[in-house]
Structures are given as C-alpha cells and as structure tokens.
Coordinates of C-alpha atoms and ligand atoms in Angstrom, one line a residue:
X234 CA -3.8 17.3 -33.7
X235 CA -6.2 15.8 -31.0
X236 CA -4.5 15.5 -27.9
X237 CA -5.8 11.6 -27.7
X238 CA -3.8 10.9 -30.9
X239 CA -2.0 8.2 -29.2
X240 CA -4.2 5.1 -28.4
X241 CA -5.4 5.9 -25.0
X242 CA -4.5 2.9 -22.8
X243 CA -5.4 3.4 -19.1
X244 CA -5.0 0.8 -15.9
X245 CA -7.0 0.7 -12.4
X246 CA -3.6 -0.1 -10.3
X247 CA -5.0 -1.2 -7.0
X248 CA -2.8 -2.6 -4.6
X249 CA -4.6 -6.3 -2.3
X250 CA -4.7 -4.8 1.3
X251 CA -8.4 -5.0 1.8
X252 CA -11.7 -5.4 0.3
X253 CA -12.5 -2.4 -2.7
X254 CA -13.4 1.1 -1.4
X255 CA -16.2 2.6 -3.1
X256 CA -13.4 5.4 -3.3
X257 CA -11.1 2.5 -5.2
X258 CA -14.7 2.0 -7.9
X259 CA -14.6 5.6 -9.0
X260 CA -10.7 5.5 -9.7
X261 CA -11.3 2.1 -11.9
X262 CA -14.6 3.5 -13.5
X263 CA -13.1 7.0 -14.6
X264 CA -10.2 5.1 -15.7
X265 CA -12.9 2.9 -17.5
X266 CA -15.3 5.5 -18.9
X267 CA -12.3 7.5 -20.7
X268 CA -10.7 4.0 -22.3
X269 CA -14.6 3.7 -23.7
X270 CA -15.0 7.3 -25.2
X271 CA -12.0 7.3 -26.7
X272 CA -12.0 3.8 -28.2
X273 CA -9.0 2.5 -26.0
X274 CA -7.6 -0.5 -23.8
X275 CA -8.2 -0.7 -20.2
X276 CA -6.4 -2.7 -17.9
X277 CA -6.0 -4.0 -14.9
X278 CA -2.8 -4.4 -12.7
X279 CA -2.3 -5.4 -9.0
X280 CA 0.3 -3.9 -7.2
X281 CA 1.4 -6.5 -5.0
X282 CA 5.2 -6.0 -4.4
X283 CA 4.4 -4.5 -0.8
X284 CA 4.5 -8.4 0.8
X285 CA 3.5 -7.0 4.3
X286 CA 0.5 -5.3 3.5
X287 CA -1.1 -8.1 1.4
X288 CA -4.4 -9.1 2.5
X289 CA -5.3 -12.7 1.5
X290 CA -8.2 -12.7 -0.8
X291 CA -8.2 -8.9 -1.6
X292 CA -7.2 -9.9 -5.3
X293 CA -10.3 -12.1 -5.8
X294 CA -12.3 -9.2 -3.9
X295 CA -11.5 -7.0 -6.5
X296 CA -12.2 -9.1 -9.0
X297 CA -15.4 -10.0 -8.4
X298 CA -16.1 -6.4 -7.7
X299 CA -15.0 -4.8 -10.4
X300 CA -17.0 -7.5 -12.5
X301 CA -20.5 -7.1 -11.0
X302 CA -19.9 -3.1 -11.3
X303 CA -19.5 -4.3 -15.3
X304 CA -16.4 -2.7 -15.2
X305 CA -14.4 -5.3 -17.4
X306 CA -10.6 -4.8 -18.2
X307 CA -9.5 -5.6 -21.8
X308 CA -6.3 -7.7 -21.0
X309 CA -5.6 -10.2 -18.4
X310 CA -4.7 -8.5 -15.2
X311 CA -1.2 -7.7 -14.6
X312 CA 0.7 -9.0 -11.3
X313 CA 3.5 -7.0 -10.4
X314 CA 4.7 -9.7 -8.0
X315 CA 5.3 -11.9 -10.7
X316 CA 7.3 -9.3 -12.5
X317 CA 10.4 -9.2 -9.9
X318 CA 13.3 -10.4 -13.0
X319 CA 11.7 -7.0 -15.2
X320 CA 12.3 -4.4 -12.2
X321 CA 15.8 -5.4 -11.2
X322 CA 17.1 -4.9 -14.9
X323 CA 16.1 -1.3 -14.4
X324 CA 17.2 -0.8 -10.8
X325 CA 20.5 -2.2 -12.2
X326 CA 19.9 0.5 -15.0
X327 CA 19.6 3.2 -12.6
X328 CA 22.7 2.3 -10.6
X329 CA 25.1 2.2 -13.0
X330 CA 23.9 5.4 -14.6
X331 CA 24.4 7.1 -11.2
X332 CA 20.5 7.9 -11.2
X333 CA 20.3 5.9 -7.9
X334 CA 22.6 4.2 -5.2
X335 CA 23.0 1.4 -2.8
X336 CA 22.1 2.4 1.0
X337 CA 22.8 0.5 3.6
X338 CA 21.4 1.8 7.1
X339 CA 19.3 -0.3 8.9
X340 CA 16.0 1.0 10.6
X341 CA 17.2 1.2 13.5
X342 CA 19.5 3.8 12.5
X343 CA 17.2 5.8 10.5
X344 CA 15.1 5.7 13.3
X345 CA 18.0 7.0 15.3
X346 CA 18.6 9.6 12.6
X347 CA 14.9 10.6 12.5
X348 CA 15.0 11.3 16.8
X349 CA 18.7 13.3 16.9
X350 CA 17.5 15.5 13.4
X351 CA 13.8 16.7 13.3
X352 CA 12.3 16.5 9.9
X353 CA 15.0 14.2 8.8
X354 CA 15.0 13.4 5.2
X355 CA 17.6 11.4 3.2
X356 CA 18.2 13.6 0.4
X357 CA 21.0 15.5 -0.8
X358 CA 21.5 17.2 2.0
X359 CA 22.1 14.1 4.5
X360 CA 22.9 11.3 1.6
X361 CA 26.5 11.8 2.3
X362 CA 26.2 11.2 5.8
X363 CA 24.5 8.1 5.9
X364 CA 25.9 4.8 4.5
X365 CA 25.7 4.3 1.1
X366 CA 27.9 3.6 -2.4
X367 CA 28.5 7.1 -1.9
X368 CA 30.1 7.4 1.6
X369 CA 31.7 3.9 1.2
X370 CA 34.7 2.7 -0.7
X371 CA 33.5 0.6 -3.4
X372 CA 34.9 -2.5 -2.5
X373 CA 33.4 -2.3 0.9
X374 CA 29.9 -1.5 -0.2
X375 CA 30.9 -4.8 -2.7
X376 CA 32.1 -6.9 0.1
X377 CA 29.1 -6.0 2.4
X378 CA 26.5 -6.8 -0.6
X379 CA 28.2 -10.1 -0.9
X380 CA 28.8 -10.7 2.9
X381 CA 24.6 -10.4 2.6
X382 CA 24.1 -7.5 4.6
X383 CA 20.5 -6.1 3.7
X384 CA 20.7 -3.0 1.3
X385 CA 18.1 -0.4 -0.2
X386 CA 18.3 1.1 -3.8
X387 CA 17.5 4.9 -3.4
X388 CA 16.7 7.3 -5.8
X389 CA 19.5 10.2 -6.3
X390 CA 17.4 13.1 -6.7
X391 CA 19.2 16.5 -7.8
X392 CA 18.3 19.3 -5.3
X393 CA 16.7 22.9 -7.0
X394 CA 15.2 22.0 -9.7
X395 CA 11.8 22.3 -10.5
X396 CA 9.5 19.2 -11.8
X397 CA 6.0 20.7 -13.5
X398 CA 3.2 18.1 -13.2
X399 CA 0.5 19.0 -15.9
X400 CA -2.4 17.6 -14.3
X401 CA -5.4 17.5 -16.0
X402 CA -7.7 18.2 -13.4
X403 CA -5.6 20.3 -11.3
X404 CA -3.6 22.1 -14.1
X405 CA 0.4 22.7 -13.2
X406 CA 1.6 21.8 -9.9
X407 CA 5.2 23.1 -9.6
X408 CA 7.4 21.3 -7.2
X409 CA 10.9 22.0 -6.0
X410 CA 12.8 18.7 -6.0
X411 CA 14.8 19.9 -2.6
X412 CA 11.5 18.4 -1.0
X413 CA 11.7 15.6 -2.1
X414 CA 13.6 12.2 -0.4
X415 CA 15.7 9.9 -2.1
X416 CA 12.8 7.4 -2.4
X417 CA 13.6 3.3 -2.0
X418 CA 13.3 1.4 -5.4
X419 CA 13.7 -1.4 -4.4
X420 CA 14.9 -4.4 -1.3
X421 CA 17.3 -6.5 -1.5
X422 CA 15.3 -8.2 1.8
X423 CA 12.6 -9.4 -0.5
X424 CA 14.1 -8.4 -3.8
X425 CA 10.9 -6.5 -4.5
X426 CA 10.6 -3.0 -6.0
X427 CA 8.6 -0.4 -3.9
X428 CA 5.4 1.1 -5.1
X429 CA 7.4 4.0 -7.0
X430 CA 9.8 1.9 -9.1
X431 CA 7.4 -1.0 -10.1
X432 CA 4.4 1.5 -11.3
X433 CA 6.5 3.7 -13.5
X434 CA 8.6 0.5 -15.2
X435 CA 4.7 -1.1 -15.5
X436 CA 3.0 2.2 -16.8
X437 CA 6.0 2.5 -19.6
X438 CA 5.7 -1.0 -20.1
X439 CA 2.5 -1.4 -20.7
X440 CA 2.2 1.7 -22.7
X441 CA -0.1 3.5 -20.3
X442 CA -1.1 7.3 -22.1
X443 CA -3.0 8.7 -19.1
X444 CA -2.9 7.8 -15.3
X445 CA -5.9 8.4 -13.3
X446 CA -6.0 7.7 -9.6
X447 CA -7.0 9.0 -6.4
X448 CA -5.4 12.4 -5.2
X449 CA -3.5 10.9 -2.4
X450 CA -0.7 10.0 -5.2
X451 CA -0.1 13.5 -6.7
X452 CA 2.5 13.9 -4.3
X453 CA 4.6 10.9 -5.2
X454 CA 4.1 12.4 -8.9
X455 CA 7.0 14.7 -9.6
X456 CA 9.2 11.6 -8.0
X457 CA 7.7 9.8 -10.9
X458 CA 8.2 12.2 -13.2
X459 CA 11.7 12.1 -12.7
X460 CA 12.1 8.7 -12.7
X461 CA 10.8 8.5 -16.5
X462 CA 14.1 11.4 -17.4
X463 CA 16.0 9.1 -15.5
X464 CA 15.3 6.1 -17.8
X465 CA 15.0 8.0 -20.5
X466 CA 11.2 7.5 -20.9
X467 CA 10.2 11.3 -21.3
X468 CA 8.8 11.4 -24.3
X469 CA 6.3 8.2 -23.7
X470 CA 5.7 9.6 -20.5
X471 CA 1.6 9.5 -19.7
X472 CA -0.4 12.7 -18.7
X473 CA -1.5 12.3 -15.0
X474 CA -5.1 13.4 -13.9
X475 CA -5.4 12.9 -10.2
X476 CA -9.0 12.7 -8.4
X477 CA -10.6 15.0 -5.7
X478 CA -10.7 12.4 -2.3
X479 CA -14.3 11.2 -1.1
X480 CA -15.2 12.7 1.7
X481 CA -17.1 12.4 4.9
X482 CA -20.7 13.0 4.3
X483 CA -20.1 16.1 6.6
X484 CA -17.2 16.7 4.2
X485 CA -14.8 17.3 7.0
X486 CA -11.9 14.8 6.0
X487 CA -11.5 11.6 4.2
X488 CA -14.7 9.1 4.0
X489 CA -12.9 6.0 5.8
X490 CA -14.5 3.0 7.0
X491 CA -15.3 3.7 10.2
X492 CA -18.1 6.7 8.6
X493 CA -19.8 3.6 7.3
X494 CA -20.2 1.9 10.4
X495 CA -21.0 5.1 12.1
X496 CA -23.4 6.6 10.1
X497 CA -24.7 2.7 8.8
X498 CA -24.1 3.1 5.3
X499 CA -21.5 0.7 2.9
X500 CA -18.0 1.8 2.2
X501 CA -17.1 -1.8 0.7
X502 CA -18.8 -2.2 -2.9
X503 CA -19.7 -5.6 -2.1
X504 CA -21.9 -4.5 0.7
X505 CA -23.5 -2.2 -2.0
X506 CA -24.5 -6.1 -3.5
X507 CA -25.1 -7.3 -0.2
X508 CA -27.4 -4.3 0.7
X509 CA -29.5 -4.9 -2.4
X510 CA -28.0 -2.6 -4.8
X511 CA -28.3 -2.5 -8.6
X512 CA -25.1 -2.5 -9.7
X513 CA -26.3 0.3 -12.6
X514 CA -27.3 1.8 -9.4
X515 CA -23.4 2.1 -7.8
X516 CA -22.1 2.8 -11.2
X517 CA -24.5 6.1 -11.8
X518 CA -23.9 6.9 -8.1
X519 CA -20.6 6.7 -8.5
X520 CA -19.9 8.4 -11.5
X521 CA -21.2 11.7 -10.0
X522 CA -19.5 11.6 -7.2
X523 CA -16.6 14.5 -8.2
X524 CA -18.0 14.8 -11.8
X525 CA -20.7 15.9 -13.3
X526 CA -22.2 16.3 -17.1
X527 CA -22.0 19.9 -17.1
X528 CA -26.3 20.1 -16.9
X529 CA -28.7 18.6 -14.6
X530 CA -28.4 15.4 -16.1
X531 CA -28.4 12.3 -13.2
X532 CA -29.8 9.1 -14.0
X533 CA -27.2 8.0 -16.9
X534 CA -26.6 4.5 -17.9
X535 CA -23.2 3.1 -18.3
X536 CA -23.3 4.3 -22.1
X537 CA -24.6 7.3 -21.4
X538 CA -21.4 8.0 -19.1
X539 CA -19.5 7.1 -21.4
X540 CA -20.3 9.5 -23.8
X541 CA -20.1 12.0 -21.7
X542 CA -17.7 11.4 -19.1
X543 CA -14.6 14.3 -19.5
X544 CA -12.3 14.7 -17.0
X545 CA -11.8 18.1 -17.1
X546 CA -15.1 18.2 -15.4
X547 CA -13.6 16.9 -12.4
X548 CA -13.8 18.5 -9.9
X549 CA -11.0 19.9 -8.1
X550 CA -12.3 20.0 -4.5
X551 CA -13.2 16.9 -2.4
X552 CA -16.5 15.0 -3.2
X553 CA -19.1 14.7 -0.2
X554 CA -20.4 11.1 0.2
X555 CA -23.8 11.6 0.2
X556 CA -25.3 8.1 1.5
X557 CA -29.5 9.7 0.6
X558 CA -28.4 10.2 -3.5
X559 CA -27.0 6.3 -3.5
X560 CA -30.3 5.1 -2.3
X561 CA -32.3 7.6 -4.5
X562 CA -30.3 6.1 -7.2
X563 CA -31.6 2.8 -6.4
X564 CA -34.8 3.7 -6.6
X565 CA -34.6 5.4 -9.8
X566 CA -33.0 2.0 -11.6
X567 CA -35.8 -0.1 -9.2
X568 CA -38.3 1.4 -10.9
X569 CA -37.8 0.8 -14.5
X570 CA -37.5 -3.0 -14.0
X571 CA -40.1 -4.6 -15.1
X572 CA -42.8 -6.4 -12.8
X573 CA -41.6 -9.7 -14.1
X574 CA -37.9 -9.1 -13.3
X575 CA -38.7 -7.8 -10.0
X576 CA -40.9 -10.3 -9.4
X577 CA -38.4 -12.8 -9.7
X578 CA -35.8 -11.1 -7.7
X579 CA -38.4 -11.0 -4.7
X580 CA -39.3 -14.8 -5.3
X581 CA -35.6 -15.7 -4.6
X582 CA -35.5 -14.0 -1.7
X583 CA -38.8 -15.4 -0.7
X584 CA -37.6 -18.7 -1.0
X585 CA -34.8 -18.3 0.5
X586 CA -36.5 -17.7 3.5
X587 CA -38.5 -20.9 2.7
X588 CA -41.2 -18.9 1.7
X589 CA -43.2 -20.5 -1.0
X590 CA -45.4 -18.5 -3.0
X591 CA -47.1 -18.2 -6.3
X592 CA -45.4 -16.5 -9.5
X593 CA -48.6 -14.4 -10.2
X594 CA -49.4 -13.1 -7.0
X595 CA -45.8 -12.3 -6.2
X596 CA -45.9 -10.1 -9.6
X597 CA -49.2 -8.5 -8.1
X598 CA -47.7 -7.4 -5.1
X599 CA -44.9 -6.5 -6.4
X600 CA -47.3 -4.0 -9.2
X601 CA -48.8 -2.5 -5.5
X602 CA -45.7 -1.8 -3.7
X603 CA -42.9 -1.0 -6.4
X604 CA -43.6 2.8 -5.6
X605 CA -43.0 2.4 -2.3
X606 CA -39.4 0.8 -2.4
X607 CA -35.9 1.7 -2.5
X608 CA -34.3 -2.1 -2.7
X609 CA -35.9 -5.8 -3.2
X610 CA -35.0 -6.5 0.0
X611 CA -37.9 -3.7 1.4
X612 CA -40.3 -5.9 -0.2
X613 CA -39.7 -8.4 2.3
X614 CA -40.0 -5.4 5.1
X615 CA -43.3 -4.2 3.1
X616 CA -45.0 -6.7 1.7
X617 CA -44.2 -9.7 3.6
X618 CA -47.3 -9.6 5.1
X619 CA -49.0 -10.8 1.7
X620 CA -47.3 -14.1 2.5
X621 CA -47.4 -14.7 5.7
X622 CA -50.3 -14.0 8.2
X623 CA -49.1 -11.9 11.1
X624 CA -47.6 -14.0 13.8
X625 CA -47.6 -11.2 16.6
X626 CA -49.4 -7.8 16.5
X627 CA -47.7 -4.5 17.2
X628 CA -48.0 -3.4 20.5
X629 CA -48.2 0.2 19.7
X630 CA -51.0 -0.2 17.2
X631 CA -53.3 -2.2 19.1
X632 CA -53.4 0.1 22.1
X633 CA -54.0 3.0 20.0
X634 CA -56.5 0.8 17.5
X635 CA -58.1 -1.9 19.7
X636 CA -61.2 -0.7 21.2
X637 CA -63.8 -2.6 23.4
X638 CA -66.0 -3.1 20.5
X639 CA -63.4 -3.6 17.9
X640 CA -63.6 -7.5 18.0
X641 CA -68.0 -7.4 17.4
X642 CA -67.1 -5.2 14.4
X643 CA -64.5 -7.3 13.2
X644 CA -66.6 -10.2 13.5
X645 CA -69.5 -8.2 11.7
X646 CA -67.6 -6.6 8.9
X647 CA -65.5 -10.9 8.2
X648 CA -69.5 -11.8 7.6
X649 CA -69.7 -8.5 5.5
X650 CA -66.9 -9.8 3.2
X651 CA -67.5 -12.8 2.9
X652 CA -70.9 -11.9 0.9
X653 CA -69.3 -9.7 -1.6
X654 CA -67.2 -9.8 -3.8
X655 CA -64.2 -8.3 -2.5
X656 CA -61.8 -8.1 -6.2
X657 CA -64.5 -5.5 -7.5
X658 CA -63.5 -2.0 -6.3
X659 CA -67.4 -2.2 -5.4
X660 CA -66.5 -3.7 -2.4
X661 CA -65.0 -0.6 -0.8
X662 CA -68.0 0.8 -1.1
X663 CA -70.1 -1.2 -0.3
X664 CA -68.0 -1.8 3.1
X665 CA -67.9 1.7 4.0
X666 CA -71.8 1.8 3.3
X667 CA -72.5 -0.9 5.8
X668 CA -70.3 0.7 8.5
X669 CA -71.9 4.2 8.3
X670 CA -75.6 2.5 7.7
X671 CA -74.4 0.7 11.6
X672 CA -73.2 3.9 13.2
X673 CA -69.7 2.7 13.3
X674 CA -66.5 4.7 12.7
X675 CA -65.1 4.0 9.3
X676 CA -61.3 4.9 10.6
X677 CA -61.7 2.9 13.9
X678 CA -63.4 -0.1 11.7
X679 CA -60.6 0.1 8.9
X680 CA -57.7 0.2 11.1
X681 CA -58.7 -2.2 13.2
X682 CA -59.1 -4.4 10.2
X683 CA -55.4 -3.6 8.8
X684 CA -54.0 -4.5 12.6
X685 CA -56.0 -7.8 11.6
X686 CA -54.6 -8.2 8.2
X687 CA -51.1 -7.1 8.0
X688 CA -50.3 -7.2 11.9
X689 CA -49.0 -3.1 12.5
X690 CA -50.5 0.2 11.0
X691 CA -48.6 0.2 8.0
X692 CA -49.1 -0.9 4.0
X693 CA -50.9 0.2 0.8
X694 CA -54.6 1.3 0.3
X695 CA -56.7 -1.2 2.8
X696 CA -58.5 -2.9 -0.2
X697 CA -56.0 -3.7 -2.1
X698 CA -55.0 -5.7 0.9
X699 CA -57.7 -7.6 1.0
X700 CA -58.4 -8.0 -2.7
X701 CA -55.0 -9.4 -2.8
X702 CA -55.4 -11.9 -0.2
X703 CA -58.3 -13.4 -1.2
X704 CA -61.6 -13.8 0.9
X705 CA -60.6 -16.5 2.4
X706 CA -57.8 -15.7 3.9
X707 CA -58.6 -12.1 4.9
X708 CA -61.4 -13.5 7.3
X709 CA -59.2 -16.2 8.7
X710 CA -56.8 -13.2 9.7
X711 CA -59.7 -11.7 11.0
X712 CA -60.8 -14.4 13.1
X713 CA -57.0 -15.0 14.4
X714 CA -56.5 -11.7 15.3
X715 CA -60.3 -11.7 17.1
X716 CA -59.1 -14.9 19.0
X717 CA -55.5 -13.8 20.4
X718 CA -56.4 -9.8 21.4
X719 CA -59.6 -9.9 22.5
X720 CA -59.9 -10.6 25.9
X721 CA -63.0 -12.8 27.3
X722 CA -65.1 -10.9 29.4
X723 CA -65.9 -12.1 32.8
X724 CA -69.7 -11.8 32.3
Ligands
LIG43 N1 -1.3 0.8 -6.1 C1 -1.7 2.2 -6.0 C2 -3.0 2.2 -5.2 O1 -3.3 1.3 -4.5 C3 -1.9 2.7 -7.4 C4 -1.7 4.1 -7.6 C5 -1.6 4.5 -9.0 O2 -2.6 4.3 -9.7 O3 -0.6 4.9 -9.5 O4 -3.8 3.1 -5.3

C-alpha cells in the first residue's frame, strides 16, 4: 500500500505578524510541491488568533506573495479568527473529559511563581499548587467564571509517558511528556484559542495528511500529538515533516532580518520583486535551499520541482543562505528570455524614468548586453548610456585617460567617422588603420573615445558602441566631451 494512499492535503499556516520571510516561501513551496506530485489539495490558512501580534496588512502581504511566487492554494484561505464558535466546542470537549482544566492565576502571579521557583513549569508537578478547577471547589471556580474573573484553559498532560514523533525528515524523536507544560488552549480575555489548540482542531478539520513547517515547531509537536489522543483524532492524525532553519550565510545561527540589512541582500520576498527578481528565479533558489534532487541538477522549473521534489531529501541540518546562488539564479532564468520580452521589461523601466526610446534599438542593446547582466534593472546601470549622452564624466577615468593631445585626436578621429561607414565591422578597421598610419596610440585614442561616448571606462566592445549610436550622435558626444574637459590653452 503506498504510504500517500490517503489524498494528500497539505496547508502553509502562516501566522500575520510581518511581511513573508523567504524562510516562510520555502515552508509554503515544499508544502506546495508535494500537494502537486502527488496529485493533492493545498491550502492556505492564517493563524490569526494571536490578536497582539497581528500586523496590519501582513495577510494581504502574503497574499500577494505567495501569488507572484505562483504558488497558488486550491481552496479559499482559511481564517482562524473567524473560526472562534468551532474551537470553544472542543475546549468544552476537553474539559469535561478531564483532558484539560480551568486556571485561574494571573500574570502577575506566574511571574511571581516563575522568580521564587527556577525553571518553573505548570505541569503536574506544580498544577496542584496553583489555582485551577483542580485546587478549587467547584462552585468557586463556577462562581469566579461567572463573577468574570479572567481564566485560561490548560492542557492536563500525564507525566512519564513517552510521545514518538515519526518525522519524516528527522525520523523518531522520542519525548518524555514530564517536559512538557500544561500548555494554554485557549482565553477567556479574548475568547481566542492559542496557536496549539486552533492548529490541531484546523489540521483535523480540514483533513490535513502531512504537516510541513519550519523546524522551530517540532518541539510543540508531541504536545500536539497528544492533543489528537485527547480528542480522539489518532487515527486521522497527519505525518509531520519539520524543515532544517535558514541560516546565516556564515551558517552560525538563524538568517533573521537584520543579516539582510547587514550583508544588503533581501529577506522579505517582496524585495526579491523589488530587487528585480524573476519570480522562477526565487522559486528555483528557494527550492534548493535544504533540498536537493539527489544529482547535480540546479536550474529546474516549477514542474521540474515538482516531479522531483521528495522530502526525504531534506536535509536534516540547517541550510546556509547563500545571497551569490540567488543572483546566479537570476541570471540563469535572465538569460533564456527572449530579446523581445527583455526588451520590454527594460522599456518600462526606461519610461519610467521618462526615458523615451525606440522599440528596436532598445532590443539591440538589450542583444549586446544580456550577457553581461544579472537583473533588468543592471541594464539601466549598463546600458543607460545608449540613451542618454553622458551628463558628467568620471573623475577617475579622465585623469588616467585624458592626455594633452587627447582632445586634437578626438577632433581628428569625429572627422574619421563621420566618412565611414561606422555599422560595417569595416569601420574598426579602418579606424585603427588611421590611428597607427598617424603615430597615435590605439589604447590612448580608444579610451579616450569611450570616456567620450559612454562617460567612465566601462561597457561592451567600443564599436558596438558607436555602431549602435549612430554617427551622428557618436560625434556630437565627441564634440561635448572635447568642449567641457579640454581646457583652453593660454597661448
Ligand atoms: N502559524 C504557524 C507559523 O506561523 C504555523 C506552524 C504550523 O505550520 O503548524 O509558522
């Protein structure tokens, strides 16, 4: 029998507290790729019952996110905060099968609790010391509920047992259920469930067969685990597969946010949009980032990972970020655009920077430089130049390039060009001939020229330049750049 004889049906569970982590993309692609393979549903629930940590606008964040990525959930999303009437029938469940109880202390005196005992937990051991439907007499844990003094529901965990997680990346985890705490369920100050209690209810619910998320949850697993005996939901339970963290590009610790702004690369997969990405791109990137196809295997479209994608590939230990493969990524999808498509892409840009330029020479360019670029946006950094005449030249390159007889030669070699015909690969030649035939360096004559035509010592083969350009408007640079750096002698 294959062990996906069930209908797989997955979920990416994020919670609105902030804008998507490229961390948070991996968990809903994963998720995504094994719903594909295996023919099944993904969905898509927000876990919004923690009021104090919700971020306006994180919802829509992740929406939009998860969208461009092309990551597209099956079902409408979920919203757990909408669900409130569903969870309290089963903490009511839970109570009056003794599975969990009715505490009372305030934070203040757990606080207190936490200062007199070190390493406080509420569990068995301390449960009957606190106040709770256990230490109370019924009718005053009735009177106070009615009386409206705030209350928890906690989970009543029996100590000494042992809860077996059968992880599917990291095998069995065995955990002894004397660590664990009697977890809150659920508030009566907001009459929300907590994380815990509305996840497992949802995941039953909504008939989830595998749960795949990041590996800071394995540790709330066995609690979950239990939860399922305790409502009787054992044999629907779903098989857990928890991922190795991202990590630092050093790979000491956790990649966090701040690692972007150090190092200057995005954390946020909206600034992967922002930045220029492809979002083919993110999604390859991505996908190997803890995983891998079991050869050497790396550019692999979204189909591609699908087919392959198997979780018990995963790796176990932490993934380095490694900022150099996203871009290289880029590049690789960059490149098999066509001219046209790329084309257009720069031509937006270009007039959005009120730029106005013609269709075919913006696809010529874009033929010349493609090579040269990771993003669209470098075209504007590279080939900008094609558009607009240099307004200022760099300082650097004219010392080194602008000689006391660079501005006769310039003058010499505009007349040059303007009697060939400078399209013609001929013309190089012919150039080159005249300079040597006058006695002139070719190197101090050509990059004098490029200063003159693209404003700094960079950009493709020279001619190219200029057949580009046009005639015309290679010797008006020329005569531009003669007029602002040559300085008048006082003979
Ligand atoms: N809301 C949790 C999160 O933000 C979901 C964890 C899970 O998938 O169970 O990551």
């Amino acid at each position: 029998m294959s062990e996906y004889q069930k209908k797989v049906r997955v979920r990416f569970a994020p919670s609105p507290t902030g804008m998507l982590h490229i961390g948070g993309a991996r968990t809903a692609l994963y998720n995504y790729l094994f719903a594909r393979q295996h023919g099944g549903t993904f969905l898509l629930r927000i876990e919004d019952t923690d009021t104090g940590r919700f971020v306006e606008g994180a919802e829509e964040y992740i929406f939009e996110a998860l969208d461009w990525l092309g990551i597209k959930p099956d079902e409408p999303p979920v919203r757990q905060s909408a669900r409130k009437r569903i969870y309290e029938e089963y903490v009511r469940l839970l109570l009056d099968n003794e599975k969990a109880y009715i505490a009372f202390d305030t934070a203040e005196e757990l606080e207190a609790k936490r200062k007199e005992t070190p390493n406080f937990q509420y569990d068995a051991s301390t449960r009957m010391m606190m106040r709770n439907s256990l230490t109370l007499k019924q009718e005053d844990t009735q009177r106070l509920i009615e009386t409206g003094h705030p209350y928890t529901v906690r989970i009543r965990i029996k100590p000494e047992r042992i809860v077996t997680v059968n992880d599917l990346i990291r095998g069995e985890v065995k955990v002894n259920t004397s660590t664990l705490d009697d977890k809150v369920l659920w508030k009566s100050s907001d009459g929300m469930p907590t994380y815990h209690l509305a996840n497992v209810v949802d995941d039953h619910l909504m008939g989830i067969t595998h749960v795949i998320r990041g590996e800071e949850w394995l540790p709330s697993a066995p609690l979950h685990m239990l939860l399922y005996h305790y409502l009787k939901w054992e044999a629907t339970m779903p098989t857990f597969a928890h991922l190795s963290l991202l990590l630092k590009p050093e790979g000491n610790g956790k990649l966090s946010k701040r690692d972007g702004e150090r190092l200057g690369f995005p954390v946020f997969v909206l600034d992967y949009r922002e930045r220029g990405y492809l979002p083919q791109a993110v999604v390859n990137f991505v996908a190997l980032l803890g995983w891998n196809p079991g050869d050497d295997r790396e550019v692999m479209s979204m189909e591609e990972l699908i087919r392959t994608f198997d979780l018990s590939r995963c790796s176990r230990s932490g993934a380095k970020f490694d900022y150099e493969k996203a871009k290289w990524f880029n590049r690789q999808y960059l490149q098999s655009l066509s001219d046209a498509a790329l084309a257009d892409a720069f031509l937006t840009i270009l007039k959005k920077k009120g730029v106005m330029a013609e269709r075919d020479k913006v696809m010529r360019v874009v033929r010349l430089m493609k090579e040269r670029i990771h993003f669209v946006n470098d075209l504007c950094e590279e080939a900008g130049f094609f558009f607009c005449a240099p307004m200022a030249y760099d300082e650097k390159t004219v010392k080194k390039r602008w000689k006391s007889g660079t501005s006769v030669q310039l003058r010499e070699i505009a007349s040059v060009l303007q009697n060939i015909d400078v399209t013609t690969p001929l013309a190089e030649e012919k150039v080159k001939e005249w300079i040597a035939d006058k006695g002139y360096s070719i190197g101090d004559v050509m990059n004098a020229l490029r200063l003159a035509l693209v404003g700094e010592g960079k950009g493709p083969h020279l001619f190219e330049i200029i057949a580009l350009l046009g005639k015309e408007e290679t010797v008006q640079r020329i005569e531009s750049c003669i007029a602002c750096l040559s300085i008048p002698t006082s003979s």
